[in-house]
Amino acid sequence: MANQLDSVFSAMADPTRRAVIERLLDGPASVSDLHATHDMALPSFLKHIRKLEDAGLVTSQKTGRTRMIHIEAAPMRAAEDWLSRQRKLWEGRLDRLQALAETLERNPQ
Amino acid sequence: MANQLDSVFSAMADPTRRAVIERLLDGPASVSDLHATHDMALPSFLKHIRKLEDAGLVTSQKTGRTRMIHIEAAPMRAAEDWLSRQRKLWEGRLDRLQALAETLERNPQ
DNA sequence: AAGTTGGTTAGCCATGTGGCTAAGTAATCT
DNA sequence: AGATTACTTAGCCACATGGCTAACCAACTT
């Protein structure tokens, strides 16, 4: 689990990879199609794809000479859940601080 | 903005740093207190703190020889929002696929 | 003043990262 | 069969990363 969060957050830490994820949410795409909108050498781009695949965020299937890339939504969900939990803890704490401030306002001591 | 997401996701990509964030949601803590629960050399640990600070996830204040670390929730929120938006796109797409499947089920063509 | 505590700086290490070019293989098209 | 297309492998680069030790400075305690 900790390893999954590591690899998912790390994969999301690059704008090229985030753009790839955004594109794939519209549907599977070939490496060439994905690459076409990025101004970098193909081997470099493939490294990004590889990182997304290693993080479990995408899967790929080679058919003939074409490799199609498919999104996998669950790992991203794990990252969102972690962040969401922290936000809830934070908001809960703010609520308690607010309540304490109001109490002190009524009962200055 | 893209730089903020880069640095926040990158900061979250390490278990030590996530643990620090989780602890700080309970309230500010000194470097020493934070460090006490991690089995690594202090200079190494301070590098992690530095990375969180550079990502805007924490701020620090030195008083005398003690440095207190405080959480900053907004950058984490930005990361959560990005992930949340992708999930919504994904869920919307699943809904459309489901509706299509149901249509085809009723009108096999 | 001496000792202790809390943090800082500097340098090291092996590995990883985001790019590059060059060369190669396999699939497809003409 | 030759040319083109879609990837793949290999090696390079400068810099970053997650740790280490050693030495140091400042604040605090005794």
PDB file of C-alpha atoms (C1' of nucleotides) in Angstrom:
ATOM      1  CA  MET A   1       0.000   0.000   0.000  1.00  0.00           C
ATOM      2  CA  ALA A   2       2.676   2.491   1.050  1.00  0.00           C
ATOM      3  CA  ASN A   3       4.579   1.462  -2.072  1.00  0.00           C
ATOM      4  CA  GLN A   4       1.513   2.113  -4.198  1.00  0.00           C
ATOM      5  CA  LEU A   5       1.052   5.602  -2.808  1.00  0.00           C
ATOM      6  CA  ASP A   6       4.761   6.278  -3.338  1.00  0.00           C
ATOM      7  CA  SER A   7       4.638   5.263  -6.973  1.00  0.00           C
ATOM      8  CA  VAL A   8       1.304   6.923  -7.766  1.00  0.00           C
ATOM      9  CA  PHE A   9       2.231  10.271  -6.229  1.00  0.00           C
ATOM     10  CA  SER A  10       5.624  10.071  -7.882  1.00  0.00           C
ATOM     11  CA  ALA A  11       4.044   9.333 -11.264  1.00  0.00           C
ATOM     12  CA  MET A  12       1.687  12.314 -10.864  1.00  0.00           C
ATOM     13  CA  ALA A  13       4.596  14.614 -10.090  1.00  0.00           C
ATOM     14  CA  ASP A  14       5.306  15.337 -13.754  1.00  0.00           C
ATOM     15  CA  PRO A  15       3.184  17.506 -16.092  1.00  0.00           C
ATOM     16  CA  THR A  16       3.710  15.244 -19.086  1.00  0.00           C
ATOM     17  CA  ARG A  17       2.383  12.269 -17.189  1.00  0.00           C
ATOM     18  CA  ARG A  18      -0.588  14.178 -15.812  1.00  0.00           C
ATOM     19  CA  ALA A  19      -1.426  15.274 -19.370  1.00  0.00           C
ATOM     20  CA  VAL A  20      -1.263  11.653 -20.509  1.00  0.00           C
ATOM     21  CA  ILE A  21      -3.670  10.639 -17.738  1.00  0.00           C
ATOM     22  CA  GLU A  22      -6.066  13.420 -18.686  1.00  0.00           C
ATOM     23  CA  ARG A  23      -6.015  12.327 -22.309  1.00  0.00           C
ATOM     24  CA  LEU A  24      -6.584   8.661 -21.443  1.00  0.00           C
ATOM     25  CA  LEU A  25      -9.662   9.473 -19.412  1.00  0.00           C
ATOM     26  CA  ASP A  26     -11.290  10.180 -22.812  1.00  0.00           C
ATOM     27  CA  GLY A  27     -10.482   6.658 -23.923  1.00  0.00           C
ATOM     28  CA  PRO A  28      -7.544   4.399 -24.779  1.00  0.00           C
ATOM     29  CA  ALA A  29      -4.947   5.771 -27.177  1.00  0.00           C
ATOM     30  CA  SER A  30      -1.891   4.521 -29.040  1.00  0.00           C
ATOM     31  CA  VAL A  31       1.587   5.537 -27.985  1.00  0.00           C
ATOM     32  CA  SER A  32       1.912   7.519 -31.229  1.00  0.00           C
ATOM     33  CA  ASP A  33      -1.305   9.425 -30.630  1.00  0.00           C
ATOM     34  CA  LEU A  34      -0.317  10.233 -27.060  1.00  0.00           C
ATOM     35  CA  HIS A  35       3.164  11.225 -28.122  1.00  0.00           C
ATOM     36  CA  ALA A  36       1.947  13.509 -30.936  1.00  0.00           C
ATOM     37  CA  THR A  37       0.969  16.251 -28.505  1.00  0.00           C
ATOM     38  CA  HIS A  38       4.262  16.237 -26.623  1.00  0.00           C
ATOM     39  CA  ASP A  39       7.375  17.939 -27.909  1.00  0.00           C
ATOM     40  CA  MET A  40       9.975  15.392 -26.891  1.00  0.00           C
ATOM     41  CA  ALA A  41      11.774  12.412 -28.323  1.00  0.00           C
ATOM     42  CA  LEU A  42       9.758   9.201 -28.398  1.00  0.00           C
ATOM     43  CA  PRO A  43      12.111   7.187 -26.166  1.00  0.00           C
ATOM     44  CA  SER A  44      11.844   9.892 -23.522  1.00  0.00           C
ATOM     45  CA  PHE A  45       8.076   9.839 -23.818  1.00  0.00           C
ATOM     46  CA  LEU A  46       8.047   6.055 -23.498  1.00  0.00           C
ATOM     47  CA  LYS A  47       9.886   6.390 -20.222  1.00  0.00           C
ATOM     48  CA  HIS A  48       6.948   8.398 -18.921  1.00  0.00           C
ATOM     49  CA  ILE A  49       4.517   5.755 -20.150  1.00  0.00           C
ATOM     50  CA  ARG A  50       6.653   3.139 -18.440  1.00  0.00           C
ATOM     51  CA  LYS A  51       6.507   5.017 -15.176  1.00  0.00           C
ATOM     52  CA  LEU A  52       2.715   5.254 -15.368  1.00  0.00           C
ATOM     53  CA  GLU A  53       2.551   1.544 -16.098  1.00  0.00           C
ATOM     54  CA  ASP A  54       4.869   0.682 -13.197  1.00  0.00           C
ATOM     55  CA  ALA A  55       2.615   2.717 -10.916  1.00  0.00           C
ATOM     56  CA  GLY A  56      -0.378   0.713 -12.092  1.00  0.00           C
ATOM     57  CA  LEU A  57      -2.041   3.834 -13.495  1.00  0.00           C
ATOM     58  CA  VAL A  58      -2.123   2.503 -17.064  1.00  0.00           C
ATOM     59  CA  THR A  59      -1.902  -0.816 -18.843  1.00  0.00           C
ATOM     60  CA  SER A  60      -0.722  -1.397 -22.375  1.00  0.00           C
ATOM     61  CA  GLN A  61      -1.462  -3.937 -25.049  1.00  0.00           C
ATOM     62  CA  LYS A  62       0.582  -4.397 -28.166  1.00  0.00           C
ATOM     63  CA  THR A  63      -1.377  -5.391 -31.275  1.00  0.00           C
ATOM     64  CA  GLY A  64       0.890  -5.770 -34.320  1.00  0.00           C
ATOM     65  CA  ARG A  65       3.148  -2.758 -34.222  1.00  0.00           C
ATOM     66  CA  THR A  66       0.746  -0.568 -32.268  1.00  0.00           C
ATOM     67  CA  ARG A  67       0.674  -0.315 -28.491  1.00  0.00           C
ATOM     68  CA  MET A  68      -2.584   0.895 -27.002  1.00  0.00           C
ATOM     69  CA  ILE A  69      -2.553   2.475 -23.579  1.00  0.00           C
ATOM     70  CA  HIS A  70      -5.512   2.123 -21.184  1.00  0.00           C
ATOM     71  CA  ILE A  71      -6.159   3.942 -17.942  1.00  0.00           C
ATOM     72  CA  GLU A  72      -6.545   2.143 -14.612  1.00  0.00           C
ATOM     73  CA  ALA A  73      -8.491   4.334 -12.243  1.00  0.00           C
ATOM     74  CA  ALA A  74      -8.108   2.495  -8.916  1.00  0.00           C
ATOM     75  CA  PRO A  75      -4.546   3.580  -7.977  1.00  0.00           C
ATOM     76  CA  MET A  76      -5.419   7.245  -8.559  1.00  0.00           C
ATOM     77  CA  ARG A  77      -8.411   6.691  -6.313  1.00  0.00           C
ATOM     78  CA  ALA A  78      -6.090   5.471  -3.543  1.00  0.00           C
ATOM     79  CA  ALA A  79      -4.088   8.693  -3.745  1.00  0.00           C
ATOM     80  CA  GLU A  80      -7.227  10.805  -3.727  1.00  0.00           C
ATOM     81  CA  ASP A  81      -8.529   8.887  -0.709  1.00  0.00           C
ATOM     82  CA  TRP A  82      -5.355   9.528   1.213  1.00  0.00           C
ATOM     83  CA  LEU A  83      -5.495  13.247   0.490  1.00  0.00           C
ATOM     84  CA  SER A  84      -9.204  13.347   1.245  1.00  0.00           C
ATOM     85  CA  ARG A  85      -8.628  11.723   4.636  1.00  0.00           C
ATOM     86  CA  GLN A  86      -6.008  14.312   5.531  1.00  0.00           C
ATOM     87  CA  ARG A  87      -8.351  17.117   4.498  1.00  0.00           C
ATOM     88  CA  LYS A  88     -11.093  15.711   6.696  1.00  0.00           C
ATOM     89  CA  LEU A  89      -8.728  15.475   9.648  1.00  0.00           C
ATOM     90  CA  TRP A  90      -7.687  19.065   9.000  1.00  0.00           C
ATOM     91  CA  GLU A  91     -11.256  20.288   8.699  1.00  0.00           C
ATOM     92  CA  GLY A  92     -12.233  18.428  11.836  1.00  0.00           C
ATOM     93  CA  ARG A  93      -9.396  20.113  13.651  1.00  0.00           C
ATOM     94  CA  LEU A  94     -10.413  23.527  12.357  1.00  0.00           C
ATOM     95  CA  ASP A  95     -13.930  22.887  13.611  1.00  0.00           C
ATOM     96  CA  ARG A  96     -12.603  22.020  17.068  1.00  0.00           C
ATOM     97  CA  LEU A  97     -10.421  25.134  17.115  1.00  0.00           C
ATOM     98  CA  GLN A  98     -13.399  27.223  16.041  1.00  0.00           C
ATOM     99  CA  ALA A  99     -15.555  25.761  18.790  1.00  0.00           C
ATOM    100  CA  LEU A 100     -12.790  26.381  21.322  1.00  0.00           C
ATOM    101  CA  ALA A 101     -12.411  29.979  20.143  1.00  0.00           C
ATOM    102  CA  GLU A 102     -16.130  30.534  20.513  1.00  0.00           C
ATOM    103  CA  THR A 103     -16.086  29.003  23.997  1.00  0.00           C
ATOM    104  CA  LEU A 104     -13.244  31.264  25.016  1.00  0.00           C
ATOM    105  CA  GLU A 105     -15.097  34.207  23.556  1.00  0.00           C
ATOM    106  CA  ARG A 106     -18.044  33.486  25.825  1.00  0.00           C
ATOM    107  CA  ASN A 107     -15.939  32.627  28.852  1.00  0.00           C
ATOM    108  CA  PRO A 108     -12.801  34.720  28.746  1.00  0.00           C
ATOM    109  CA  GLN A 109     -10.421  33.221  31.262  1.00  0.00           C
TER     110      GLN A 109
ATOM    111  CA  MET B   1       0.158  25.984 -10.843  1.00  0.00           C
ATOM    112  CA  ALA B   2       1.676  23.088 -12.786  1.00  0.00           C
ATOM    113  CA  ASN B   3       4.810  23.642 -10.725  1.00  0.00           C
ATOM    114  CA  GLN B   4       2.778  23.475  -7.527  1.00  0.00           C
ATOM    115  CA  LEU B   5       1.205  20.169  -8.481  1.00  0.00           C
ATOM    116  CA  ASP B   6       4.647  18.830  -9.455  1.00  0.00           C
ATOM    117  CA  SER B   7       6.146  19.730  -6.101  1.00  0.00           C
ATOM    118  CA  VAL B   8       3.174  18.656  -3.985  1.00  0.00           C
ATOM    119  CA  PHE B   9       2.808  15.259  -5.642  1.00  0.00           C
ATOM    120  CA  SER B  10       6.559  14.792  -5.485  1.00  0.00           C
ATOM    121  CA  ALA B  11       6.602  15.663  -1.773  1.00  0.00           C
ATOM    122  CA  MET B  12       3.787  13.167  -1.102  1.00  0.00           C
ATOM    123  CA  ALA B  13       5.707  10.405  -2.890  1.00  0.00           C
ATOM    124  CA  ASP B  14       7.669   9.435   0.203  1.00  0.00           C
ATOM    125  CA  PRO B  15       6.299   7.573   3.272  1.00  0.00           C
ATOM    126  CA  THR B  16       8.352   9.579   5.730  1.00  0.00           C
ATOM    127  CA  ARG B  17       6.929  12.817   4.422  1.00  0.00           C
ATOM    128  CA  ARG B  18       3.364  11.510   4.403  1.00  0.00           C
ATOM    129  CA  ALA B  19       3.818  10.441   8.015  1.00  0.00           C
ATOM    130  CA  VAL B  20       5.054  13.929   8.879  1.00  0.00           C
ATOM    131  CA  ILE B  21       1.967  15.467   7.274  1.00  0.00           C
ATOM    132  CA  GLU B  22      -0.318  13.087   9.158  1.00  0.00           C
ATOM    133  CA  ARG B  23       1.329  14.006  12.441  1.00  0.00           C
ATOM    134  CA  LEU B  24       1.134  17.767  11.743  1.00  0.00           C
ATOM    135  CA  LEU B  25      -2.592  17.577  11.137  1.00  0.00           C
ATOM    136  CA  ASP B  26      -2.835  17.004  14.898  1.00  0.00           C
ATOM    137  CA  GLY B  27      -1.037  20.306  15.482  1.00  0.00           C
ATOM    138  CA  PRO B  28       2.365  21.976  15.077  1.00  0.00           C
ATOM    139  CA  ALA B  29       5.397  20.065  16.289  1.00  0.00           C
ATOM    140  CA  SER B  30       9.098  20.667  16.722  1.00  0.00           C
ATOM    141  CA  VAL B  31      11.637  19.119  14.407  1.00  0.00           C
ATOM    142  CA  SER B  32      12.878  16.984  17.281  1.00  0.00           C
ATOM    143  CA  ASP B  33       9.409  15.669  18.105  1.00  0.00           C
ATOM    144  CA  LEU B  34       8.740  14.862  14.465  1.00  0.00           C
ATOM    145  CA  HIS B  35      12.118  13.236  14.083  1.00  0.00           C
ATOM    146  CA  ALA B  36      11.739  11.063  17.209  1.00  0.00           C
ATOM    147  CA  THR B  37       9.408   8.636  15.453  1.00  0.00           C
ATOM    148  CA  HIS B  38      11.623   8.134  12.425  1.00  0.00           C
ATOM    149  CA  ASP B  39      14.623   5.879  12.421  1.00  0.00           C
ATOM    150  CA  MET B  40      17.026   7.997  10.382  1.00  0.00           C
ATOM    151  CA  ALA B  41      19.737  10.547  10.908  1.00  0.00           C
ATOM    152  CA  LEU B  42      18.514  14.072  11.675  1.00  0.00           C
ATOM    153  CA  PRO B  43      20.151  15.720   8.636  1.00  0.00           C
ATOM    154  CA  SER B  44      18.375  13.220   6.388  1.00  0.00           C
ATOM    155  CA  PHE B  45      15.100  13.920   8.151  1.00  0.00           C
ATOM    156  CA  LEU B  46      15.608  17.664   7.762  1.00  0.00           C
ATOM    157  CA  LYS B  47      15.914  17.163   4.031  1.00  0.00           C
ATOM    158  CA  HIS B  48      12.401  15.752   4.068  1.00  0.00           C
ATOM    159  CA  ILE B  49      11.155  18.735   6.071  1.00  0.00           C
ATOM    160  CA  ARG B  50      12.880  21.007   3.595  1.00  0.00           C
ATOM    161  CA  LYS B  51      11.129  19.319   0.712  1.00  0.00           C
ATOM    162  CA  LEU B  52       7.737  19.732   2.387  1.00  0.00           C
ATOM    163  CA  GLU B  53       8.524  23.385   3.004  1.00  0.00           C
ATOM    164  CA  ASP B  54       9.637  23.953  -0.598  1.00  0.00           C
ATOM    165  CA  ALA B  55       6.341  22.430  -1.751  1.00  0.00           C
ATOM    166  CA  GLY B  56       4.460  24.879   0.482  1.00  0.00           C
ATOM    167  CA  LEU B  57       2.971  22.048   2.502  1.00  0.00           C
ATOM    168  CA  VAL B  58       4.537  23.208   5.768  1.00  0.00           C
ATOM    169  CA  THR B  59       6.017  26.351   7.229  1.00  0.00           C
ATOM    170  CA  SER B  60       8.589  26.559   9.984  1.00  0.00           C
ATOM    171  CA  GLN B  61       9.435  29.091  12.694  1.00  0.00           C
ATOM    172  CA  LYS B  62      12.593  29.036  14.708  1.00  0.00           C
ATOM    173  CA  THR B  63      12.271  30.190  18.322  1.00  0.00           C
ATOM    174  CA  GLY B  64      15.578  30.011  20.150  1.00  0.00           C
ATOM    175  CA  ARG B  65      17.025  26.681  19.239  1.00  0.00           C
ATOM    176  CA  THR B  66      13.681  25.050  18.495  1.00  0.00           C
ATOM    177  CA  ARG B  67      12.068  24.978  15.083  1.00  0.00           C
ATOM    178  CA  MET B  68       8.304  24.444  15.041  1.00  0.00           C
ATOM    179  CA  ILE B  69       6.710  23.025  11.922  1.00  0.00           C
ATOM    180  CA  HIS B  70       3.155  23.993  10.915  1.00  0.00           C
ATOM    181  CA  ILE B  71       0.977  22.470   8.231  1.00  0.00           C
ATOM    182  CA  GLU B  72      -0.373  24.450   5.294  1.00  0.00           C
ATOM    183  CA  ALA B  73      -3.431  22.728   3.927  1.00  0.00           C
ATOM    184  CA  ALA B  74      -4.081  24.587   0.681  1.00  0.00           C
ATOM    185  CA  PRO B  75      -1.437  22.961  -1.565  1.00  0.00           C
ATOM    186  CA  MET B  76      -2.643  19.493  -0.587  1.00  0.00           C
ATOM    187  CA  ARG B  77      -6.121  20.634  -1.498  1.00  0.00           C
ATOM    188  CA  ALA B  78      -4.918  21.530  -4.980  1.00  0.00           C
ATOM    189  CA  ALA B  79      -3.597  18.014  -5.480  1.00  0.00           C
ATOM    190  CA  GLU B  80      -6.806  16.489  -4.190  1.00  0.00           C
ATOM    191  CA  ASP B  81      -8.844  18.697  -6.514  1.00  0.00           C
ATOM    192  CA  TRP B  82      -6.845  17.598  -9.520  1.00  0.00           C
ATOM    193  CA  LEU B  83      -7.326  13.923  -8.654  1.00  0.00           C
ATOM    194  CA  SER B  84     -10.981  14.505  -7.892  1.00  0.00           C
ATOM    195  CA  ARG B  85     -11.539  16.119 -11.277  1.00  0.00           C
ATOM    196  CA  GLN B  86      -9.949  13.142 -13.035  1.00  0.00           C
ATOM    197  CA  ARG B  87     -12.155  10.753 -11.065  1.00  0.00           C
ATOM    198  CA  LYS B  88     -15.256  12.680 -12.036  1.00  0.00           C
ATOM    199  CA  LEU B  89     -14.253  12.587 -15.701  1.00  0.00           C
ATOM    200  CA  TRP B  90     -13.688   8.858 -15.365  1.00  0.00           C
ATOM    201  CA  GLU B  91     -16.985   8.274 -13.618  1.00  0.00           C
ATOM    202  CA  GLY B  92     -18.805  10.358 -16.195  1.00  0.00           C
ATOM    203  CA  ARG B  93     -17.253   8.262 -18.918  1.00  0.00           C
ATOM    204  CA  LEU B  94     -18.264   5.020 -17.161  1.00  0.00           C
ATOM    205  CA  ASP B  95     -21.812   6.320 -16.949  1.00  0.00           C
ATOM    206  CA  ARG B  96     -21.875   7.051 -20.674  1.00  0.00           C
ATOM    207  CA  LEU B  97     -20.470   3.600 -21.447  1.00  0.00           C
ATOM    208  CA  GLN B  98     -23.069   2.026 -19.174  1.00  0.00           C
ATOM    209  CA  ALA B  99     -25.874   3.930 -20.870  1.00  0.00           C
ATOM    210  CA  LEU B 100     -24.514   2.889 -24.269  1.00  0.00           C
ATOM    211  CA  ALA B 101     -24.336  -0.740 -23.204  1.00  0.00           C
ATOM    212  CA  GLU B 102     -27.924  -0.589 -22.030  1.00  0.00           C
ATOM    213  CA  THR B 103     -29.038   1.003 -25.284  1.00  0.00           C
ATOM    214  CA  LEU B 104     -27.310  -1.715 -27.273  1.00  0.00           C
ATOM    215  CA  GLU B 105     -28.888  -4.308 -25.061  1.00  0.00           C
ATOM    216  CA  ARG B 106     -32.340  -3.003 -25.959  1.00  0.00           C
ATOM    217  CA  ASN B 107     -31.544  -2.404 -29.646  1.00  0.00           C
ATOM    218  CA  PRO B 108     -29.022  -5.008 -30.742  1.00  0.00           C
ATOM    219  CA  GLN B 109     -27.688  -3.859 -34.104  1.00  0.00           C
TER     220      GLN B 109
ATOM    221  C1'  DA C   1      32.330  27.448  32.510  1.00  0.00           C
ATOM    222  C1'  DA C   2      31.224  22.980  31.076  1.00  0.00           C
ATOM    223  C1'  DG C   3      27.929  19.928  29.465  1.00  0.00           C
ATOM    224  C1'  DT C   4      23.751  18.987  26.968  1.00  0.00           C
ATOM    225  C1'  DT C   5      20.342  19.711  23.532  1.00  0.00           C
ATOM    226  C1'  DG C   6      18.353  21.218  19.025  1.00  0.00           C
ATOM    227  C1'  DG C   7      19.418  22.130  14.844  1.00  0.00           C
ATOM    228  C1'  DT C   8      22.634  23.194  10.538  1.00  0.00           C
ATOM    229  C1'  DT C   9      26.166  22.587   7.020  1.00  0.00           C
ATOM    230  C1'  DA C  10      29.090  19.886   4.181  1.00  0.00           C
ATOM    231  C1'  DG C  11      30.379  16.021   1.854  1.00  0.00           C
ATOM    232  C1'  DC C  12      29.593  11.282   0.502  1.00  0.00           C
ATOM    233  C1'  DC C  13      27.032   7.273  -1.842  1.00  0.00           C
ATOM    234  C1'  DA C  14      24.118   4.595  -5.162  1.00  0.00           C
ATOM    235  C1'  DT C  15      20.234   5.156  -7.556  1.00  0.00           C
ATOM    236  C1'  DG C  16      16.598   7.652  -9.926  1.00  0.00           C
ATOM    237  C1'  DT C  17      14.899  11.305 -13.157  1.00  0.00           C
ATOM    238  C1'  DG C  18      13.708  13.872 -17.336  1.00  0.00           C
ATOM    239  C1'  DG C  19      15.534  14.709 -21.177  1.00  0.00           C
ATOM    240  C1'  DC C  20      18.806  13.663 -25.517  1.00  0.00           C
ATOM    241  C1'  DT C  21      20.806  10.803 -29.868  1.00  0.00           C
ATOM    242  C1'  DA C  22      21.775   6.563 -32.344  1.00  0.00           C
ATOM    243  C1'  DA C  23      20.729   2.176 -33.729  1.00  0.00           C
ATOM    244  C1'  DG C  24      17.782  -1.591 -34.030  1.00  0.00           C
ATOM    245  C1'  DT C  25      13.467  -4.768 -34.621  1.00  0.00           C
ATOM    246  C1'  DA C  26       8.928  -5.727 -36.136  1.00  0.00           C
ATOM    247  C1'  DA C  27       4.786  -4.650 -38.557  1.00  0.00           C
ATOM    248  C1'  DT C  28       2.646  -2.565 -42.339  1.00  0.00           C
ATOM    249  C1'  DC C  29       2.260  -0.405 -46.802  1.00  0.00           C
ATOM    250  C1'  DT C  30       3.422   0.206 -51.718  1.00  0.00           C
TER     251       DT C  30
ATOM    252  C1'  DA D   1      11.405  -6.407 -52.112  1.00  0.00           C
ATOM    253  C1'  DG D   2      11.969  -1.945 -50.558  1.00  0.00           C
ATOM    254  C1'  DA D   3      10.149   1.844 -48.039  1.00  0.00           C
ATOM    255  C1'  DT D   4       7.712   3.510 -44.252  1.00  0.00           C
ATOM    256  C1'  DT D   5       5.828   3.389 -39.745  1.00  0.00           C
ATOM    257  C1'  DA D   6       5.537   2.203 -34.745  1.00  0.00           C
ATOM    258  C1'  DC D   7       7.913   1.095 -31.382  1.00  0.00           C
ATOM    259  C1'  DT D   8      12.315  -0.645 -28.564  1.00  0.00           C
ATOM    260  C1'  DT D   9      16.997  -0.762 -26.740  1.00  0.00           C
ATOM    261  C1'  DA D  10      21.210   1.328 -25.378  1.00  0.00           C
ATOM    262  C1'  DG D  11      23.974   4.822 -23.895  1.00  0.00           C
ATOM    263  C1'  DC D  12      24.646   9.555 -22.575  1.00  0.00           C
ATOM    264  C1'  DC D  13      23.964  13.908 -19.586  1.00  0.00           C
ATOM    265  C1'  DA D  14      23.211  16.983 -15.435  1.00  0.00           C
ATOM    266  C1'  DC D  15      20.722  17.070 -11.696  1.00  0.00           C
ATOM    267  C1'  DA D  16      17.754  15.192  -7.893  1.00  0.00           C
ATOM    268  C1'  DT D  17      16.863  11.830  -4.272  1.00  0.00           C
ATOM    269  C1'  DG D  18      16.934   9.289   0.103  1.00  0.00           C
ATOM    270  C1'  DG D  19      19.933   7.937   2.935  1.00  0.00           C
ATOM    271  C1'  DC D  20      24.768   8.167   5.635  1.00  0.00           C
ATOM    272  C1'  DT D  21      28.789  10.436   8.749  1.00  0.00           C
ATOM    273  C1'  DA D  22      31.385  14.306  10.555  1.00  0.00           C
ATOM    274  C1'  DA D  23      31.790  18.709  12.123  1.00  0.00           C
ATOM    275  C1'  DC D  24      29.870  22.768  13.622  1.00  0.00           C
ATOM    276  C1'  DC D  25      26.890  26.559  15.824  1.00  0.00           C
ATOM    277  C1'  DA D  26      23.496  28.335  18.956  1.00  0.00           C
ATOM    278  C1'  DA D  27      20.545  27.952  22.868  1.00  0.00           C
ATOM    279  C1'  DC D  28      19.786  26.116  27.172  1.00  0.00           C
ATOM    280  C1'  DT D  29      20.819  23.744  31.662  1.00  0.00           C
ATOM    281  C1'  DT D  30      23.665  22.646  35.566  1.00  0.00           C
TER     282       DT D  30
END
